[in-house]
mmCIF file of C-alpha atoms in Angstrom:
data_model
loop_
_atom_site.group_PDB
_atom_site.id
_atom_site.type_symbol
_atom_site.label_atom_id
_atom_site.label_comp_id
_atom_site.label_asym_id
_atom_site.label_seq_id
_atom_site.Cartn_x
_atom_site.Cartn_y
_atom_site.Cartn_z
ATOM 1 C CA ASP O 1 44.727 7.040 55.611
ATOM 2 C CA GLY O 2 46.338 6.156 52.290
ATOM 3 C CA GLY O 3 46.915 2.655 51.057
ATOM 4 C CA ILE O 4 45.957 -0.218 48.807
ATOM 5 C CA THR O 5 42.949 -2.401 49.434
ATOM 6 C CA GLN O 6 42.265 -5.775 47.913
ATOM 7 C CA SER O 7 39.063 -7.708 48.129
ATOM 8 C CA PRO O 8 38.046 -10.282 48.918
ATOM 9 C CA LYS O 9 40.747 -11.631 51.243
ATOM 10 C CA TYR O 10 39.750 -15.206 50.434
ATOM 11 C CA LEU O 11 38.018 -16.382 47.278
ATOM 12 C CA PHE O 12 36.837 -19.804 46.258
ATOM 13 C CA ARG O 13 36.035 -20.673 42.695
ATOM 14 C CA LYS O 14 34.731 -23.682 40.902
ATOM 15 C CA GLU O 15 36.602 -24.875 37.854
ATOM 16 C CA GLY O 16 35.353 -23.211 34.695
ATOM 17 C CA GLN O 17 34.306 -19.970 36.396
ATOM 18 C CA ASN O 18 35.772 -16.539 35.864
ATOM 19 C CA VAL O 19 36.445 -14.484 38.979
ATOM 20 C CA THR O 20 37.438 -10.849 39.431
ATOM 21 C CA LEU O 21 39.802 -9.633 42.131
ATOM 22 C CA SER O 22 39.481 -6.028 43.227
ATOM 23 C CA CYS O 23 42.345 -3.615 43.817
ATOM 24 C CA GLU O 24 41.897 0.011 44.832
ATOM 25 C CA GLN O 25 44.500 2.611 45.842
ATOM 26 C CA ASN O 26 44.173 6.123 47.223
ATOM 27 C CA LEU O 27 47.876 6.957 47.045
ATOM 28 C CA ASN O 28 47.438 8.882 43.800
ATOM 29 C CA HIS O 29 49.932 6.546 42.150
ATOM 30 C CA ASP O 30 50.051 6.393 38.389
ATOM 31 C CA ALA O 31 51.248 2.805 38.077
ATOM 32 C CA MET O 32 49.581 -0.375 39.280
ATOM 33 C CA TYR O 33 50.643 -4.013 39.102
ATOM 34 C CA TRP O 34 49.371 -7.540 39.659
ATOM 35 C CA TYR O 35 51.630 -10.308 40.920
ATOM 36 C CA ARG O 36 51.050 -13.949 41.592
ATOM 37 C CA GLN O 37 52.823 -15.639 44.485
ATOM 38 C CA ASP O 38 53.299 -19.388 44.757
ATOM 39 C CA PRO O 39 55.453 -21.145 47.378
ATOM 40 C CA GLY O 40 59.119 -21.066 46.359
ATOM 41 C CA GLN O 41 58.360 -19.066 43.193
ATOM 42 C CA GLY O 42 58.688 -15.537 44.446
ATOM 43 C CA LEU O 43 56.571 -12.807 42.881
ATOM 44 C CA ARG O 44 55.680 -13.216 39.238
ATOM 45 C CA LEU O 45 54.287 -10.294 37.269
ATOM 46 C CA ILE O 46 50.909 -10.833 35.588
ATOM 47 C CA TYR O 47 49.990 -7.376 34.242
ATOM 48 C CA TYR O 48 50.934 -3.788 34.863
ATOM 49 C CA SER O 49 49.526 -0.395 33.990
ATOM 50 C CA GLN O 50 51.448 2.860 33.995
ATOM 51 C CA ILE O 51 48.556 5.069 32.979
ATOM 52 C CA VAL O 52 44.774 4.975 32.781
ATOM 53 C CA ASN O 53 43.359 3.054 29.807
ATOM 54 C CA ASP O 54 46.678 1.371 29.099
ATOM 55 C CA PHE O 55 48.241 -1.843 30.388
ATOM 56 C CA GLN O 56 50.919 -4.349 29.419
ATOM 57 C CA LYS O 57 51.360 -8.064 29.856
ATOM 58 C CA GLY O 58 53.831 -9.302 32.379
ATOM 59 C CA ASP O 59 55.623 -12.639 32.462
ATOM 60 C CA ILE O 60 52.574 -14.849 33.108
ATOM 61 C CA ALA O 61 49.584 -13.042 31.553
ATOM 62 C CA GLU O 62 47.975 -16.072 29.917
ATOM 63 C CA GLY O 63 44.554 -16.800 31.400
ATOM 64 C CA TYR O 64 44.252 -13.365 33.024
ATOM 65 C CA SER O 65 42.742 -10.051 31.973
ATOM 66 C CA VAL O 66 42.744 -6.540 33.445
ATOM 67 C CA SER O 67 41.220 -3.123 32.924
ATOM 68 C CA ARG O 68 42.303 0.330 34.012
ATOM 69 C CA GLU O 69 39.351 2.663 33.573
ATOM 70 C CA LYS O 70 40.166 4.743 36.653
ATOM 71 C CA LYS O 71 43.463 5.759 38.187
ATOM 72 C CA GLU O 72 42.463 4.284 41.546
ATOM 73 C CA SER O 73 41.317 0.884 40.339
ATOM 74 C CA PHE O 74 42.987 -2.071 38.598
ATOM 75 C CA PRO O 75 40.786 -5.194 38.740
ATOM 76 C CA LEU O 76 42.160 -8.579 37.699
ATOM 77 C CA THR O 77 39.976 -11.265 36.141
ATOM 78 C CA VAL O 78 41.127 -14.849 36.419
ATOM 79 C CA THR O 79 39.508 -16.642 33.502
ATOM 80 C CA SER O 80 38.702 -20.294 33.035
ATOM 81 C CA ALA O 81 41.642 -20.427 30.623
ATOM 82 C CA GLN O 82 44.075 -20.156 33.546
ATOM 83 C CA LYS O 83 45.051 -23.769 34.144
ATOM 84 C CA ASN O 84 46.335 -23.500 37.685
ATOM 85 C CA PRO O 85 44.778 -20.423 39.296
ATOM 86 C CA THR O 86 45.105 -21.389 42.969
ATOM 87 C CA ALA O 87 47.585 -18.858 44.383
ATOM 88 C CA PHE O 88 48.061 -15.729 46.450
ATOM 89 C CA TYR O 89 47.471 -12.615 44.338
ATOM 90 C CA LEU O 90 49.111 -9.319 45.187
ATOM 91 C CA CYS O 91 48.284 -5.902 43.829
ATOM 92 C CA ALA O 92 50.823 -3.090 44.034
ATOM 93 C CA SER O 93 51.154 0.525 43.009
ATOM 94 C CA SER O 94 53.972 2.983 42.565
ATOM 95 C CA ILE O 95 54.763 6.524 41.586
ATOM 96 C CA ASP O 96 55.843 6.556 37.979
ATOM 97 C CA SER O 97 59.452 7.648 38.383
ATOM 98 C CA GLY O 98 59.920 8.170 34.673
ATOM 99 C CA GLY O 99 63.209 6.326 34.405
ATOM 100 C CA GLY O 100 61.829 3.083 35.770
ATOM 101 C CA TRP O 101 59.381 1.606 38.192
ATOM 102 C CA GLY O 102 59.125 3.333 41.528
ATOM 103 C CA GLU O 103 58.962 1.720 44.968
ATOM 104 C CA GLN O 104 56.250 -0.920 45.011
ATOM 105 C CA PHE O 105 53.528 -0.522 47.644
ATOM 106 C CA PHE O 106 51.648 -3.782 48.090
ATOM 107 C CA GLY O 107 48.114 -4.551 49.127
ATOM 108 C CA PRO O 108 47.263 -7.304 51.632
ATOM 109 C CA GLY O 109 46.574 -9.892 48.940
ATOM 110 C CA THR O 110 43.758 -12.197 47.887
ATOM 111 C CA ARG O 111 44.070 -15.942 48.293
ATOM 112 C CA LEU O 112 42.250 -17.688 45.486
ATOM 113 C CA THR O 113 41.408 -21.371 45.771
ATOM 114 C CA VAL O 114 39.898 -23.377 42.954
ATOM 115 C CA LEU O 115 37.687 -26.177 44.181
ATOM 116 C CA GLN P 1 70.345 -11.620 32.287
ATOM 117 C CA GLN P 2 67.191 -10.456 34.012
ATOM 118 C CA GLN P 3 67.284 -12.847 36.929
ATOM 119 C CA VAL P 4 68.005 -12.107 40.542
ATOM 120 C CA LYS P 5 69.233 -15.231 42.298
ATOM 121 C CA GLN P 6 68.517 -15.375 46.015
ATOM 122 C CA SER P 7 69.880 -17.759 48.625
ATOM 123 C CA PRO P 8 69.268 -19.549 50.867
ATOM 124 C CA GLN P 9 65.691 -20.620 50.284
ATOM 125 C CA SER P 10 65.177 -20.994 54.032
ATOM 126 C CA LEU P 11 67.180 -20.011 57.077
ATOM 127 C CA ILE P 12 66.974 -20.752 60.779
ATOM 128 C CA VAL P 13 68.837 -18.484 63.205
ATOM 129 C CA GLN P 14 69.012 -18.368 66.968
ATOM 130 C CA LYS P 15 67.636 -15.296 68.711
ATOM 131 C CA GLY P 16 70.371 -12.699 68.962
ATOM 132 C CA GLY P 17 72.295 -14.102 66.016
ATOM 133 C CA ILE P 18 73.027 -12.565 62.614
ATOM 134 C CA SER P 19 70.813 -13.502 59.674
ATOM 135 C CA ILE P 20 72.413 -13.191 56.239
ATOM 136 C CA ILE P 21 70.581 -13.460 52.923
ATOM 137 C CA ASN P 22 72.419 -13.185 49.637
ATOM 138 C CA CYS P 23 71.430 -12.128 46.128
ATOM 139 C CA ALA P 24 73.321 -12.114 42.836
ATOM 140 C CA TYR P 25 72.567 -10.545 39.477
ATOM 141 C CA GLU P 26 74.009 -10.268 35.981
ATOM 142 C CA ASN P 27 72.386 -7.161 34.515
ATOM 143 C CA THR P 28 74.694 -4.190 35.042
ATOM 144 C CA ALA P 29 71.858 -1.809 34.111
ATOM 145 C CA PHE P 30 70.131 -2.428 37.458
ATOM 146 C CA ASP P 31 70.082 0.882 39.327
ATOM 147 C CA TYR P 32 68.092 0.193 42.489
ATOM 148 C CA PHE P 33 68.142 -2.775 44.860
ATOM 149 C CA PRO P 34 65.311 -3.000 47.408
ATOM 150 C CA TRP P 35 64.605 -5.639 50.021
ATOM 151 C CA TYR P 36 61.039 -6.511 50.975
ATOM 152 C CA GLN P 37 59.741 -8.205 54.123
ATOM 153 C CA GLN P 38 56.570 -10.278 54.061
ATOM 154 C CA PHE P 39 54.722 -11.733 57.018
ATOM 155 C CA PRO P 40 52.392 -14.723 56.489
ATOM 156 C CA GLY P 41 49.116 -13.758 54.845
ATOM 157 C CA LYS P 42 50.246 -10.169 54.243
ATOM 158 C CA GLY P 43 51.635 -8.225 51.334
ATOM 159 C CA PRO P 44 55.366 -7.465 51.146
ATOM 160 C CA ALA P 45 56.595 -4.145 52.502
ATOM 161 C CA LEU P 46 59.770 -2.286 51.624
ATOM 162 C CA LEU P 47 62.396 -2.853 54.305
ATOM 163 C CA ILE P 48 65.520 -1.137 53.003
ATOM 164 C CA ALA P 49 66.983 -0.251 49.615
ATOM 165 C CA ILE P 50 70.337 0.725 48.128
ATOM 166 C CA ARG P 51 71.698 2.238 44.921
ATOM 167 C CA PRO P 52 74.855 0.869 43.257
ATOM 168 C CA ASP P 53 76.996 3.920 44.058
ATOM 169 C CA VAL P 54 76.889 2.998 47.755
ATOM 170 C CA SER P 55 78.612 -0.048 49.284
ATOM 171 C CA GLU P 56 76.594 -0.258 52.477
ATOM 172 C CA LYS P 57 73.387 1.083 53.957
ATOM 173 C CA LYS P 58 72.268 0.594 57.517
ATOM 174 C CA GLU P 59 68.862 1.158 59.067
ATOM 175 C CA GLY P 60 68.641 0.020 62.657
ATOM 176 C CA ARG P 61 69.429 -3.686 62.816
ATOM 177 C CA PHE P 62 69.165 -4.092 59.037
ATOM 178 C CA THR P 63 72.150 -3.560 56.729
ATOM 179 C CA ILE P 64 72.539 -3.981 52.987
ATOM 180 C CA SER P 65 76.050 -4.740 51.755
ATOM 181 C CA PHE P 66 76.581 -4.136 48.046
ATOM 182 C CA ASN P 67 79.490 -5.457 45.966
ATOM 183 C CA LYS P 68 79.233 -3.936 42.496
ATOM 184 C CA SER P 69 82.227 -5.759 41.022
ATOM 185 C CA ALA P 70 80.929 -9.136 42.170
ATOM 186 C CA LYS P 71 77.343 -8.242 41.252
ATOM 187 C CA GLN P 72 76.157 -9.347 44.652
ATOM 188 C CA PHE P 73 74.256 -7.776 47.504
ATOM 189 C CA SER P 74 73.181 -9.086 50.848
ATOM 190 C CA LEU P 75 70.900 -8.337 53.760
ATOM 191 C CA HIS P 76 72.260 -8.642 57.281
ATOM 192 C CA ILE P 77 69.912 -8.670 60.256
ATOM 193 C CA MET P 78 71.817 -8.071 63.457
ATOM 194 C CA ASP P 79 70.551 -9.282 66.852
ATOM 195 C CA SER P 80 67.810 -11.266 65.096
ATOM 196 C CA GLN P 81 64.511 -11.431 66.961
ATOM 197 C CA PRO P 82 61.524 -13.806 66.714
ATOM 198 C CA GLY P 83 59.528 -10.894 65.271
ATOM 199 C CA ASP P 84 61.900 -10.876 62.298
ATOM 200 C CA SER P 85 60.567 -14.285 61.241
ATOM 201 C CA ALA P 86 59.193 -13.619 57.778
ATOM 202 C CA THR P 87 59.925 -14.125 54.104
ATOM 203 C CA TYR P 88 62.451 -11.724 52.616
ATOM 204 C CA PHE P 89 62.708 -10.830 48.935
ATOM 205 C CA CYS P 90 65.568 -9.070 47.243
ATOM 206 C CA ALA P 91 64.837 -7.211 44.043
ATOM 207 C CA ALA P 92 66.550 -5.185 41.356
ATOM 208 C CA ARG P 93 65.350 -2.589 38.879
ATOM 209 C CA ASP P 94 66.210 -1.441 35.397
ATOM 210 C CA ASP P 95 62.997 -0.664 33.504
ATOM 211 C CA LYS P 96 61.110 -3.179 35.656
ATOM 212 C CA ILE P 97 61.533 -4.554 39.141
ATOM 213 C CA ILE P 98 62.684 -8.171 39.215
ATOM 214 C CA PHE P 99 62.207 -10.137 42.439
ATOM 215 C CA GLY P 100 64.244 -12.972 43.855
ATOM 216 C CA LYS P 101 62.394 -16.119 44.861
ATOM 217 C CA GLY P 102 62.468 -15.305 48.548
ATOM 218 C CA THR P 103 64.044 -16.580 51.763
ATOM 219 C CA ARG P 104 61.910 -17.882 54.570
ATOM 220 C CA LEU P 105 63.603 -16.809 57.802
ATOM 221 C CA HIS P 106 62.778 -18.367 61.162
ATOM 222 C CA ILE P 107 64.290 -16.998 64.361
ATOM 223 C CA LEU P 108 64.348 -19.471 67.230
ATOM 224 C CA PRO P 109 63.276 -17.967 70.580
#
């Protein structure tokens, strides 16, 4: 049963703490993405990775970090430098279509709340 | 240039009615226009998509109309049902996929 899993579903963090959100896919997709969703803001790209051991900043990368050590995994760390981290975080993956991003397959999301 | 402008922000439709969501773009290099459906607390899922060489694509009750000269495309949901209540995102792709800000659709029973 192929798909994308994100954990945890809900996460609470105290101000000043770093937290790491997990994203795993067994679709054998080359590319993986992290988006942030806020009400009325749509989906904003944080980071993306088209190949293992390589990743690029998206539109709102400040205060976030990622790694891509395995094809299946693309964890996102929300650092204390992120000023407003409370949001719904979505991980996605796609086949690398060569000429552009392929269809995005999304995980179920992690809702992060800073207390 | 890279934006995809989506309207309306929210929409209420009676059951059985037609729901229409519109998107506009400026970048003529966009080559793929997907629509995503998202239920509360879930991730978005691809609903239907179109390429710019086609003016209309229909899948069941869902239709994309594409006007290349006007740089606009729209999603029509025929015979709207309460189960269609969700947030809908249009998107467009050149080297990246750019999402609209979403439309929250509510179908009245």
